[in-house]
Amino acid sequence: MAENKQAVMEELVSLAKRRGFVFPSSEIYGGLGAIYDYGHYGTLLKNNIRDAWWKHMVQYRDDVVGLDSAIFMHPMTWKASGHLDSFDDPQIDCKKCKARMRADHVLELFGVSADKQPLEFINAELDKLRATGKLKCQNCGSVDLTPAKRFSLMVKSNLGSPTDALSEENVVYLRPETCGGIYLEYKNTIDSTRVKLPFGIAQIGKAFRNEIVARQFIFRTREFEQMEMQYFLHPSMMNEAYEMWRELRWNWYLEYGIGKDDIRWYEHEKLAHYASQAYDVEYDFKSLGGFKEVEGVHARGNWDLSRHSKFSGADLSYFDEKTSERFLPHVMETSVGLGRLFLMFLDKAYTQEDNNGEVRTVLKLDHRLAPIKVAIFPLMKNKPELVTKAKEIFDTLKIDFMCEFDDNGNVGKRYRRQDEIGTPFCVTVDFESLEDGCVTVRDRDTMTQERIKIADLQKYFWEKLR
Ligand code: GAP
């Protein structure tokens, strides 16, 4: 496998496209910056990651319920949440080649931490570098760069009739985080389900950010999916809940094949406008050259409910019948990008190993995440009796497992293709199968093969694919 991050990333991007996981959006028109489409296998992998999250966050719990709120929300939502006033990044431009850069990322290259620092601080640090001649455009090397200015990450759209669609009153924003909808439906959720504090609301959906620089494949995109859970609680419970959720989220990564040395916690010193405590789960990306954020676990206090209460006039307080106390719940959130997890699992699973002098590329994904669980092959395409038997097996297994029928090329070539998309098991129907009612089952990771009775296949895979 390639040693440096750029080469690893190139291999991942190439495999993702060649094998139908991820395509650059609108490619026939020259593409659209930092927007991607997911192909057949990508969609399946994404759905499996999503299901794995939902299972642990909602299905296995009796204190978390689900939600699917709209992408468009009343514009006042983002005024109240503070996003319209302070959801931005510091931008600098190259006057020569017009490249745009994030000033905090540029400063980071020189060991200056500028995360969420005010513009005055950032510009003073940039000036110091400018004076030494070290501040250069990352694209063309020019020293002619603008001072940093604030660049809003909010993506604007408009709703309304075509004639007045461009007027200011019609401006609505595409949500920059999915949790906005959770706060707006917090009261309806309490009124319509029988949840009592502490309880969580989980949702998965699209979010949009006008990222200044988005060059790391699907790590940072302008349209992405978030999986968020807001846990509403009495403020006295915050520390306990925070620790519990940090542990649960950490264990989730281990459960799906990420090693304990692959991830670490990073505690934020400078906090987003809504947070009072924030930890990130960081994963050691081979394709990005080190630890990068995949998930945030944040204590948000009562910032959101108090602001929405103030701006809407709605009473969002909670009455605890046991203690007869009325108060505004505090919130602890877990927030993770689905595309970022997708890249993490690809990065972890991508393996190149020696196979009798040949390089074997294989995605060693957890069985539950693998897009295709079982591939079924007739040994030869031009033998109708083998094809019919293989189709029969496919038709039976597909009811319970995502399967693929493949009769293209020789079996070795079919194995290589299934290895590259991470299929845990391949079943081959050969001439003997017609005599003894058995097929060859080949294991992706060990490449060992065993003969299994066709009649036992379903039970066999139920046990293996759990
Ligand atoms: N509600 C809190 C929130 O949105 P965040 O740290 O801004 O917090 C949480 O985002 C997670 O969402 C990140 O850890 C990352 O996984 C994902 N995310 C954020 N911006 C993203 C982007 N531009 N592209 C892909 N994923 C992104």
GROMACS .gro file of C-alpha atoms and ligand atoms in nm:
model
  493
    1MET     CA    1   0.000   0.000   0.000
    2ALA     CA    2   0.115   0.353  -0.075
    3GLU     CA    3   0.316   0.517   0.202
    4ASN     CA    4   0.223   0.884   0.178
    5LYS     CA    5  -0.120   1.031   0.241
    6GLN     CA    6  -0.164   1.175  -0.106
    7ALA     CA    7  -0.096   0.841  -0.273
    8VAL     CA    8  -0.331   0.660  -0.032
    9MET     CA    9  -0.601   0.917  -0.100
   10GLU     CA   10  -0.552   0.877  -0.475
   11GLU     CA   11  -0.593   0.499  -0.439
   12LEU     CA   12  -0.912   0.542  -0.236
   13VAL     CA   13  -1.061   0.796  -0.475
   14SER     CA   14  -0.977   0.575  -0.771
   15LEU     CA   15  -1.125   0.262  -0.613
   16ALA     CA   16  -1.432   0.456  -0.502
   17LYS     CA   17  -1.499   0.566  -0.859
   18ARG     CA   18  -1.394   0.247  -1.039
   19ARG     CA   19  -1.607   0.028  -0.816
   20GLY     CA   20  -1.914   0.250  -0.794
   21PHE     CA   21  -1.885   0.388  -0.441
   22VAL     CA   22  -1.842   0.764  -0.494
   23PHE     CA   23  -1.852   0.982  -0.805
   24PRO     CA   24  -1.775   1.354  -0.837
   25SER     CA   25  -2.111   1.525  -0.886
   26SER     CA   26  -2.208   1.664  -1.230
   27GLU     CA   27  -1.892   1.524  -1.385
   28ILE     CA   28  -2.013   1.559  -1.745
   29TYR     CA   29  -2.040   1.936  -1.685
   30GLY     CA   30  -1.692   1.955  -1.534
   31GLY     CA   31  -1.798   1.876  -1.176
   32LEU     CA   32  -1.919   2.090  -0.888
   33GLY     CA   33  -1.674   2.172  -0.609
   34ALA     CA   34  -1.694   1.954  -0.299
   35ILE     CA   35  -2.020   1.781  -0.395
   36TYR     CA   36  -2.029   1.404  -0.448
   37ASP     CA   37  -2.273   1.134  -0.555
   38TYR     CA   38  -2.282   0.786  -0.413
   39GLY     CA   39  -2.305   0.493  -0.657
   40HIS     CA   40  -2.466   0.153  -0.601
   41TYR     CA   41  -2.207   0.013  -0.358
   42GLY     CA   42  -2.155   0.352  -0.194
   43THR     CA   43  -2.527   0.385  -0.129
   44LEU     CA   44  -2.536   0.038   0.025
   45LEU     CA   45  -2.233   0.108   0.245
   46LYS     CA   46  -2.374   0.444   0.351
   47ASN     CA   47  -2.710   0.286   0.437
   48ASN     CA   48  -2.534   0.020   0.647
   49ILE     CA   49  -2.333   0.280   0.841
   50ARG     CA   50  -2.652   0.479   0.893
   51ASP     CA   51  -2.835   0.167   1.019
   52ALA     CA   52  -2.546   0.082   1.252
   53TRP     CA   53  -2.569   0.430   1.406
   54TRP     CA   54  -2.951   0.424   1.430
   55LYS     CA   55  -2.951   0.080   1.593
   56HIS     CA   56  -2.721   0.192   1.873
   57MET     CA   57  -2.865   0.540   1.913
   58VAL     CA   58  -3.239   0.462   1.887
   59GLN     CA   59  -3.334   0.096   1.845
   60TYR     CA   60  -3.129  -0.038   2.138
   61ARG     CA   61  -3.242   0.238   2.373
   62ASP     CA   62  -3.560   0.321   2.557
   63ASP     CA   63  -3.473   0.687   2.610
   64VAL     CA   64  -3.414   0.808   2.251
   65VAL     CA   65  -3.677   0.870   1.983
   66GLY     CA   66  -3.642   0.957   1.616
   67LEU     CA   67  -3.722   1.257   1.398
   68ASP     CA   68  -3.701   1.353   1.032
   69SER     CA   69  -3.742   1.729   1.012
   70ALA     CA   70  -3.738   1.947   0.700
   71ILE     CA   71  -3.423   2.100   0.554
   72PHE     CA   72  -3.590   2.439   0.520
   73MET     CA   73  -3.688   2.604   0.845
   74HIS     CA   74  -3.822   2.944   0.940
   75PRO     CA   75  -3.531   3.190   0.885
   76MET     CA   76  -3.567   3.309   1.244
   77THR     CA   77  -3.437   2.965   1.351
   78TRP     CA   78  -3.085   3.064   1.246
   79LYS     CA   79  -3.107   3.411   1.393
   80ALA     CA   80  -3.204   3.257   1.728
   81SER     CA   81  -2.939   2.985   1.711
   82GLY     CA   82  -2.668   3.245   1.644
   83HIS     CA   83  -2.569   3.098   1.308
   84LEU     CA   84  -2.659   3.410   1.108
   85ASP     CA   85  -2.432   3.623   1.325
   86SER     CA   86  -2.141   3.395   1.394
   87PHE     CA   87  -2.128   3.080   1.183
   88ASP     CA   88  -1.832   3.174   0.968
   89ASP     CA   89  -1.468   3.098   0.891
   90PRO     CA   90  -1.178   3.341   0.835
   91GLN     CA   91  -1.097   3.365   0.464
   92ILE     CA   92  -0.792   3.501   0.283
   93ASP     CA   93  -0.756   3.534  -0.093
   94CYS     CA   94  -0.455   3.534  -0.319
   95LYS     CA   95  -0.464   3.855  -0.522
   96LYS     CA   96  -0.262   3.691  -0.798
   97CYS     CA   97  -0.429   3.354  -0.867
   98LYS     CA   98  -0.757   3.422  -0.675
   99ALA     CA   99  -0.718   3.102  -0.466
  100ARG     CA  100  -0.919   3.106  -0.142
  101MET     CA  101  -0.773   2.978   0.183
  102ARG     CA  102  -0.886   2.935   0.541
  103ALA     CA  103  -0.669   3.166   0.747
  104ASP     CA  104  -0.685   2.938   1.055
  105HIS     CA  105  -0.563   2.643   0.845
  106VAL     CA  106  -0.278   2.852   0.704
  107LEU     CA  107  -0.176   2.959   1.056
  108GLU     CA  108  -0.192   2.599   1.173
  109LEU     CA  109   0.086   2.517   0.923
  110PHE     CA  110   0.307   2.753   1.127
  111GLY     CA  111   0.203   2.605   1.460
  112VAL     CA  112  -0.040   2.887   1.549
  113SER     CA  113  -0.374   2.766   1.680
  114ALA     CA  114  -0.642   3.004   1.554
  115ASP     CA  115  -0.950   2.784   1.592
  116LYS     CA  116  -1.250   3.013   1.666
  117GLN     CA  117  -1.019   3.310   1.745
  118PRO     CA  118  -1.136   3.666   1.665
  119LEU     CA  119  -1.032   3.829   1.337
  120GLU     CA  120  -0.802   4.076   1.516
  121PHE     CA  121  -0.597   3.788   1.657
  122ILE     CA  122  -0.584   3.610   1.320
  123ASN     CA  123  -0.479   3.921   1.127
  124ALA     CA  124  -0.212   4.007   1.384
  125GLU     CA  125  -0.065   3.656   1.350
  126LEU     CA  126  -0.084   3.677   0.969
  127ASP     CA  127   0.097   4.012   0.981
  128LYS     CA  128   0.378   3.860   1.186
  129LEU     CA  129   0.424   3.590   0.921
  130ARG     CA  130   0.396   3.846   0.640
  131ALA     CA  131   0.682   4.043   0.793
  132THR     CA  132   0.906   3.735   0.777
  133GLY     CA  133   0.813   3.671   0.411
  134LYS     CA  134   0.684   3.325   0.504
  135LEU     CA  135   0.317   3.391   0.430
  136LYS     CA  136   0.257   3.261   0.079
  137CYS     CA  137  -0.034   3.146  -0.136
  138GLN     CA  138  -0.068   2.769  -0.105
  139ASN     CA  139  -0.156   2.749  -0.472
  140CYS     CA  140   0.088   2.978  -0.660
  141GLY     CA  141   0.339   3.089  -0.393
  142SER     CA  142   0.259   3.462  -0.428
  143VAL     CA  143   0.304   3.676  -0.114
  144ASP     CA  144   0.023   3.910  -0.224
  145LEU     CA  145  -0.257   3.793   0.005
  146THR     CA  146  -0.557   3.985   0.142
  147PRO     CA  147  -0.613   4.026   0.517
  148ALA     CA  148  -0.855   3.774   0.670
  149LYS     CA  149  -1.228   3.847   0.655
  150ARG     CA  150  -1.527   3.660   0.789
  151PHE     CA  151  -1.698   3.428   0.541
  152SER     CA  152  -2.044   3.298   0.631
  153LEU     CA  153  -2.094   2.925   0.594
  154MET     CA  154  -2.472   2.962   0.561
  155VAL     CA  155  -2.614   2.857   0.223
  156LYS     CA  156  -2.894   3.084   0.105
  157SER     CA  157  -3.191   2.987  -0.104
  158ASN     CA  158  -3.533   3.136  -0.165
  159LEU     CA  159  -3.889   3.014  -0.153
  160GLY     CA  160  -4.195   3.183  -0.296
  161SER     CA  161  -4.348   3.279  -0.628
  162PRO     CA  162  -4.110   3.315  -0.925
  163THR     CA  163  -4.165   3.691  -0.953
  164ASP     CA  164  -4.055   3.779  -0.604
  165ALA     CA  165  -3.831   3.479  -0.548
  166LEU     CA  166  -3.518   3.690  -0.536
  167SER     CA  167  -3.646   3.943  -0.284
  168GLU     CA  168  -3.482   3.954   0.059
  169GLU     CA  169  -3.802   3.853   0.243
  170ASN     CA  170  -3.799   3.517   0.066
  171VAL     CA  171  -3.450   3.425   0.174
  172VAL     CA  172  -3.436   3.095   0.357
  173TYR     CA  173  -3.130   2.899   0.457
  174LEU     CA  174  -3.042   2.539   0.397
  175ARG     CA  175  -2.980   2.403   0.745
  176PRO     CA  176  -2.611   2.406   0.844
  177GLU     CA  177  -2.671   2.138   1.111
  178THR     CA  178  -2.960   1.897   1.151
  179CYS     CA  179  -3.013   1.960   1.523
  180GLY     CA  180  -3.197   2.288   1.448
  181GLY     CA  181  -3.503   2.081   1.358
  182ILE     CA  182  -3.473   1.881   1.680
  183TYR     CA  183  -3.505   2.195   1.895
  184LEU     CA  184  -3.805   2.313   1.697
  185GLU     CA  185  -3.978   1.975   1.739
  186TYR     CA  186  -3.871   1.922   2.101
  187LYS     CA  187  -4.210   2.030   2.237
  188ASN     CA  188  -4.416   1.833   1.981
  189THR     CA  189  -4.204   1.528   2.060
  190ILE     CA  190  -4.275   1.555   2.434
  191ASP     CA  191  -4.644   1.609   2.367
  192SER     CA  192  -4.678   1.321   2.121
  193THR     CA  193  -4.455   1.050   2.271
  194ARG     CA  194  -4.432   0.955   2.637
  195VAL     CA  195  -4.072   1.061   2.683
  196LYS     CA  196  -3.961   1.193   3.020
  197LEU     CA  197  -3.634   1.366   3.098
  198PRO     CA  198  -3.362   1.263   3.038
  199PHE     CA  199  -3.439   1.167   2.679
  200GLY     CA  200  -3.285   1.208   2.337
  201ILE     CA  201  -3.410   1.292   1.989
  202ALA     CA  202  -3.204   1.151   1.703
  203GLN     CA  203  -3.212   1.243   1.339
  204ILE     CA  204  -3.022   1.177   1.021
  205GLY     CA  205  -3.035   1.415   0.728
  206LYS     CA  206  -2.868   1.654   0.490
  207ALA     CA  207  -2.687   1.967   0.603
  208PHE     CA  208  -2.521   2.235   0.391
  209ARG     CA  209  -2.220   2.458   0.452
  210ASN     CA  210  -2.049   2.698   0.218
  211GLU     CA  211  -1.704   2.566   0.312
  212ILE     CA  212  -1.422   2.796   0.195
  213VAL     CA  213  -1.188   2.513   0.114
  214ALA     CA  214  -1.310   2.161   0.061
  215ARG     CA  215  -1.037   1.957  -0.098
  216GLN     CA  216  -1.024   1.635   0.094
  217PHE     CA  217  -1.261   1.415  -0.107
  218ILE     CA  218  -1.571   1.341   0.105
  219PHE     CA  219  -1.407   1.451   0.433
  220ARG     CA  220  -1.532   1.809   0.398
  221THR     CA  221  -1.812   1.871   0.152
  222ARG     CA  222  -2.062   2.149   0.098
  223GLU     CA  223  -2.359   1.912   0.105
  224PHE     CA  224  -2.333   1.630   0.358
  225GLU     CA  225  -2.535   1.409   0.589
  226GLN     CA  226  -2.526   1.446   0.964
  227MET     CA  227  -2.638   1.199   1.227
  228GLU     CA  228  -2.717   1.389   1.545
  229MET     CA  229  -2.869   1.312   1.881
  230GLN     CA  230  -2.972   1.579   2.129
  231TYR     CA  231  -3.009   1.451   2.485
  232PHE     CA  232  -3.234   1.674   2.698
  233LEU     CA  233  -3.166   1.666   3.072
  234HIS     CA  234  -3.174   1.841   3.406
  235PRO     CA  235  -2.856   2.053   3.434
  236SER     CA  236  -2.746   1.857   3.743
  237MET     CA  237  -2.714   1.545   3.525
  238MET     CA  238  -2.486   1.694   3.263
  239ASN     CA  239  -2.151   1.549   3.376
  240GLU     CA  240  -2.290   1.200   3.424
  241ALA     CA  241  -2.467   1.201   3.085
  242TYR     CA  242  -2.166   1.350   2.912
  243GLU     CA  243  -1.940   1.071   3.035
  244MET     CA  244  -2.198   0.805   2.952
  245TRP     CA  245  -2.239   0.923   2.592
  246ARG     CA  246  -1.867   0.965   2.539
  247GLU     CA  247  -1.817   0.604   2.643
  248LEU     CA  248  -2.107   0.481   2.428
  249ARG     CA  249  -1.983   0.662   2.122
  250TRP     CA  250  -1.623   0.543   2.174
  251ASN     CA  251  -1.743   0.181   2.199
  252TRP     CA  252  -1.949   0.219   1.882
  253TYR     CA  253  -1.628   0.270   1.680
  254LEU     CA  254  -1.466  -0.036   1.838
  255GLU     CA  255  -1.778  -0.242   1.770
  256TYR     CA  256  -1.750  -0.178   1.396
  257GLY     CA  257  -1.383  -0.261   1.347
  258ILE     CA  258  -1.198   0.059   1.437
  259GLY     CA  259  -0.903  -0.015   1.666
  260LYS     CA  260  -0.860   0.165   1.999
  261ASP     CA  261  -0.529   0.308   1.873
  262ASP     CA  262  -0.698   0.438   1.558
  263ILE     CA  263  -0.905   0.692   1.752
  264ARG     CA  264  -0.848   0.945   2.028
  265TRP     CA  265  -1.030   1.223   2.209
  266TYR     CA  266  -0.951   1.587   2.142
  267GLU     CA  267  -1.079   1.847   2.387
  268HIS     CA  268  -1.159   2.190   2.241
  269GLU     CA  269  -1.024   2.490   2.427
  270LYS     CA  270  -1.202   2.747   2.213
  271LEU     CA  271  -1.568   2.662   2.180
  272ALA     CA  272  -1.839   2.719   1.919
  273HIS     CA  273  -2.086   2.992   2.018
  274TYR     CA  274  -2.336   2.740   2.155
  275ALA     CA  275  -2.105   2.501   2.343
  276SER     CA  276  -1.982   2.493   2.702
  277GLN     CA  277  -1.776   2.177   2.663
  278ALA     CA  278  -1.667   1.996   2.347
  279TYR     CA  279  -1.474   1.681   2.271
  280ASP     CA  280  -1.408   1.536   1.926
  281VAL     CA  281  -1.347   1.176   1.833
  282GLU     CA  282  -1.050   1.190   1.599
  283TYR     CA  283  -0.952   0.906   1.366
  284ASP     CA  284  -0.599   0.850   1.238
  285PHE     CA  285  -0.663   0.874   0.861
  286LYS     CA  286  -0.393   0.714   0.644
  287SER     CA  287  -0.538   0.909   0.352
  288LEU     CA  288  -0.520   1.245   0.532
  289GLY     CA  289  -0.191   1.190   0.710
  290GLY     CA  290  -0.303   1.182   1.072
  291PHE     CA  291  -0.576   1.234   1.328
  292LYS     CA  292  -0.878   1.434   1.210
  293GLU     CA  293  -1.219   1.500   1.362
  294VAL     CA  294  -1.497   1.256   1.279
  295GLU     CA  295  -1.749   1.327   1.555
  296GLY     CA  296  -1.826   1.594   1.813
  297VAL     CA  297  -1.974   1.540   2.158
  298HIS     CA  298  -2.089   1.876   2.291
  299ALA     CA  299  -2.248   2.017   2.603
  300ARG     CA  300  -2.475   2.294   2.473
  301GLY     CA  301  -2.626   2.407   2.806
  302ASN     CA  302  -2.970   2.560   2.754
  303TRP     CA  303  -2.844   2.790   2.477
  304ASP     CA  304  -3.071   2.659   2.203
  305LEU     CA  305  -3.395   2.617   2.398
  306SER     CA  306  -3.356   2.955   2.569
  307ARG     CA  307  -3.286   3.133   2.240
  308HIS     CA  308  -3.575   2.964   2.055
  309SER     CA  309  -3.800   3.039   2.348
  310LYS     CA  310  -3.697   3.405   2.342
  311PHE     CA  311  -3.722   3.451   1.964
  312SER     CA  312  -4.046   3.255   1.913
  313GLY     CA  313  -4.223   3.345   2.237
  314ALA     CA  314  -4.302   2.974   2.291
  315ASP     CA  315  -4.270   2.829   2.640
  316LEU     CA  316  -4.017   2.548   2.601
  317SER     CA  317  -3.978   2.477   2.973
  318TYR     CA  318  -4.023   2.129   3.116
  319PHE     CA  319  -4.228   2.042   3.423
  320ASP     CA  320  -4.090   1.756   3.628
  321GLU     CA  321  -4.388   1.591   3.796
  322LYS     CA  322  -4.171   1.407   4.047
  323THR     CA  323  -3.995   1.715   4.184
  324SER     CA  324  -4.257   1.974   4.082
  325GLU     CA  325  -3.974   2.173   3.929
  326ARG     CA  326  -4.016   2.375   3.610
  327PHE     CA  327  -3.696   2.447   3.419
  328LEU     CA  328  -3.540   2.474   3.076
  329PRO     CA  329  -3.361   2.146   3.000
  330HIS     CA  330  -2.992   2.145   2.911
  331VAL     CA  331  -2.866   1.959   2.607
  332MET     CA  332  -2.583   1.718   2.540
  333GLU     CA  333  -2.532   1.631   2.176
  334THR     CA  334  -2.348   1.375   1.969
  335SER     CA  335  -2.292   1.483   1.610
  336VAL     CA  336  -2.123   1.294   1.331
  337GLY     CA  337  -2.096   1.327   0.953
  338LEU     CA  338  -2.206   1.018   0.761
  339GLY     CA  339  -1.970   1.092   0.470
  340ARG     CA  340  -1.683   1.136   0.713
  341LEU     CA  341  -1.758   0.798   0.871
  342PHE     CA  342  -1.778   0.651   0.520
  343LEU     CA  343  -1.427   0.780   0.447
  344MET     CA  344  -1.304   0.653   0.785
  345PHE     CA  345  -1.435   0.300   0.722
  346LEU     CA  346  -1.290   0.298   0.368
  347ASP     CA  347  -0.957   0.424   0.500
  348LYS     CA  348  -0.951   0.153   0.769
  349ALA     CA  349  -1.073  -0.132   0.546
  350TYR     CA  350  -0.853  -0.062   0.243
  351THR     CA  351  -0.586  -0.332   0.239
  352GLN     CA  352  -0.330  -0.441  -0.015
  353GLU     CA  353  -0.162  -0.772   0.049
  354ASP     CA  354   0.065  -1.013  -0.126
  355ASN     CA  355  -0.118  -1.308  -0.277
  356ASN     CA  356   0.135  -1.548  -0.431
  357GLY     CA  357   0.336  -1.264  -0.582
  358GLU     CA  358   0.029  -1.065  -0.689
  359VAL     CA  359  -0.113  -0.764  -0.510
  360ARG     CA  360  -0.460  -0.834  -0.371
  361THR     CA  361  -0.672  -0.526  -0.297
  362VAL     CA  362  -0.943  -0.598  -0.045
  363LEU     CA  363  -1.185  -0.392   0.162
  364LYS     CA  364  -1.189  -0.561   0.502
  365LEU     CA  365  -1.514  -0.404   0.614
  366ASP     CA  366  -1.709  -0.533   0.912
  367HIS     CA  367  -1.960  -0.786   0.771
  368ARG     CA  368  -2.252  -0.570   0.884
  369LEU     CA  369  -2.122  -0.274   0.686
  370ALA     CA  370  -2.023  -0.457   0.366
  371PRO     CA  371  -2.241  -0.343   0.072
  372ILE     CA  372  -2.285  -0.696  -0.068
  373LYS     CA  373  -2.291  -0.983   0.179
  374VAL     CA  374  -2.281  -1.279  -0.061
  375ALA     CA  375  -2.184  -1.303  -0.428
  376ILE     CA  376  -2.308  -1.607  -0.618
  377PHE     CA  377  -2.125  -1.739  -0.924
  378PRO     CA  378  -2.190  -2.020  -1.170
  379LEU     CA  379  -1.844  -2.164  -1.245
  380MET     CA  380  -1.907  -2.113  -1.618
  381LYS     CA  381  -2.138  -1.871  -1.789
  382ASN     CA  382  -2.214  -2.092  -2.088
  383LYS     CA  383  -2.343  -2.392  -1.889
  384PRO     CA  384  -2.717  -2.334  -1.841
  385GLU     CA  385  -2.748  -2.598  -1.567
  386LEU     CA  386  -2.487  -2.413  -1.353
  387VAL     CA  387  -2.643  -2.074  -1.425
  388THR     CA  388  -2.991  -2.201  -1.332
  389LYS     CA  389  -2.868  -2.349  -1.002
  390ALA     CA  390  -2.673  -2.033  -0.916
  391LYS     CA  391  -2.980  -1.817  -0.995
  392GLU     CA  392  -3.191  -2.040  -0.770
  393ILE     CA  393  -2.946  -1.987  -0.482
  394PHE     CA  394  -2.938  -1.613  -0.551
  395ASP     CA  395  -3.320  -1.597  -0.547
  396THR     CA  396  -3.332  -1.773  -0.210
  397LEU     CA  397  -3.051  -1.585  -0.035
  398LYS     CA  398  -3.148  -1.238  -0.163
  399ILE     CA  399  -3.459  -1.242   0.059
  400ASP     CA  400  -3.239  -1.218   0.370
  401PHE     CA  401  -2.909  -1.079   0.246
  402MET     CA  402  -2.792  -0.820  -0.007
  403CYS     CA  403  -2.656  -1.054  -0.276
  404GLU     CA  404  -2.505  -1.021  -0.619
  405PHE     CA  405  -2.514  -1.264  -0.909
  406ASP     CA  406  -2.200  -1.253  -1.120
  407ASP     CA  407  -2.111  -1.466  -1.421
  408ASN     CA  408  -1.862  -1.231  -1.589
  409GLY     CA  409  -1.507  -1.346  -1.663
  410ASN     CA  410  -1.323  -1.622  -1.482
  411VAL     CA  411  -1.381  -1.696  -1.114
  412GLY     CA  412  -1.043  -1.548  -1.012
  413LYS     CA  413  -1.141  -1.216  -1.171
  414ARG     CA  414  -1.481  -1.227  -0.997
  415TYR     CA  415  -1.312  -1.287  -0.659
  416ARG     CA  416  -1.088  -0.985  -0.718
  417ARG     CA  417  -1.385  -0.765  -0.794
  418GLN     CA  418  -1.578  -0.883  -0.488
  419ASP     CA  419  -1.267  -0.833  -0.269
  420GLU     CA  420  -1.243  -0.474  -0.388
  421ILE     CA  421  -1.601  -0.402  -0.287
  422GLY     CA  422  -1.558  -0.588   0.042
  423THR     CA  423  -1.797  -0.883  -0.011
  424PRO     CA  424  -1.741  -1.122   0.284
  425PHE     CA  425  -1.847  -1.442   0.104
  426CYS     CA  426  -1.852  -1.579  -0.251
  427VAL     CA  427  -2.047  -1.891  -0.344
  428THR     CA  428  -1.948  -2.089  -0.653
  429VAL     CA  429  -2.172  -2.347  -0.818
  430ASP     CA  430  -1.969  -2.608  -1.006
  431PHE     CA  431  -2.041  -2.940  -1.176
  432GLU     CA  432  -2.004  -3.131  -0.850
  433SER     CA  433  -2.277  -2.912  -0.700
  434LEU     CA  434  -2.524  -3.072  -0.938
  435GLU     CA  435  -2.423  -3.416  -0.803
  436ASP     CA  436  -2.368  -3.359  -0.429
  437GLY     CA  437  -2.588  -3.054  -0.361
  438CYS     CA  438  -2.290  -2.860  -0.216
  439VAL     CA  439  -2.124  -2.533  -0.321
  440THR     CA  440  -1.786  -2.374  -0.251
  441VAL     CA  441  -1.799  -2.084  -0.007
  442ARG     CA  442  -1.492  -1.861  -0.008
  443ASP     CA  443  -1.409  -1.628   0.281
  444ARG     CA  444  -1.291  -1.276   0.183
  445ASP     CA  445  -1.036  -1.233   0.462
  446THR     CA  446  -0.878  -1.576   0.490
  447MET     CA  447  -0.945  -1.680   0.128
  448THR     CA  448  -1.019  -2.029   0.262
  449GLN     CA  449  -1.284  -2.231   0.086
  450GLU     CA  450  -1.526  -2.484   0.226
  451ARG     CA  451  -1.800  -2.700   0.082
  452ILE     CA  452  -2.141  -2.624   0.225
  453LYS     CA  453  -2.473  -2.794   0.150
  454ILE     CA  454  -2.700  -2.567  -0.054
  455ALA     CA  455  -2.981  -2.651   0.189
  456ASP     CA  456  -2.769  -2.517   0.481
  457LEU     CA  457  -2.657  -2.191   0.318
  458GLN     CA  458  -2.919  -1.966   0.472
  459LYS     CA  459  -2.845  -2.084   0.826
  460TYR     CA  460  -2.470  -2.069   0.756
  461PHE     CA  461  -2.488  -1.703   0.650
  462TRP     CA  462  -2.721  -1.603   0.931
  463GLU     CA  463  -2.453  -1.720   1.173
  464LYS     CA  464  -2.156  -1.576   0.981
  465LEU     CA  465  -2.307  -1.237   0.896
  466ARG     CA  466  -2.439  -1.139   1.237
  467GAP     N1  467  -2.457   2.026   1.572
  467GAP     C1  468  -2.317   2.035   1.598
  467GAP     C2  469  -2.235   2.039   1.479
  467GAP     O1  470  -2.283   2.049   1.366
  467GAP     P1  471  -1.988   2.034   1.397
  467GAP     O2  472  -1.861   2.004   1.474
  467GAP     O3  473  -1.994   2.158   1.318
  467GAP     O4  474  -2.102   2.029   1.507
  467GAP     C3  475  -2.036   1.783   1.355
  467GAP     O5  476  -2.018   1.911   1.302
  467GAP     C4  477  -1.986   1.678   1.258
  467GAP     O6  478  -2.045   1.696   1.130
  467GAP     C5  479  -1.836   1.682   1.234
  467GAP     O7  480  -1.764   1.614   1.334
  467GAP     C6  481  -1.825   1.614   1.099
  467GAP     O8  482  -1.828   1.473   1.114
  467GAP     C7  483  -1.953   1.657   1.029
  467GAP     N2  484  -1.927   1.772   0.939
  467GAP     C8  485  -1.926   1.902   0.970
  467GAP     N3  486  -1.899   1.977   0.860
  467GAP     C9  487  -1.883   1.890   0.758
  467GAP    C10  488  -1.855   1.905   0.618
  467GAP     N4  489  -1.840   2.024   0.561
  467GAP     N5  490  -1.844   1.792   0.544
  467GAP    C11  491  -1.861   1.670   0.599
  467GAP     N6  492  -1.890   1.650   0.728
  467GAP    C12  493  -1.900   1.758   0.808
   0.00000   0.00000   0.00000
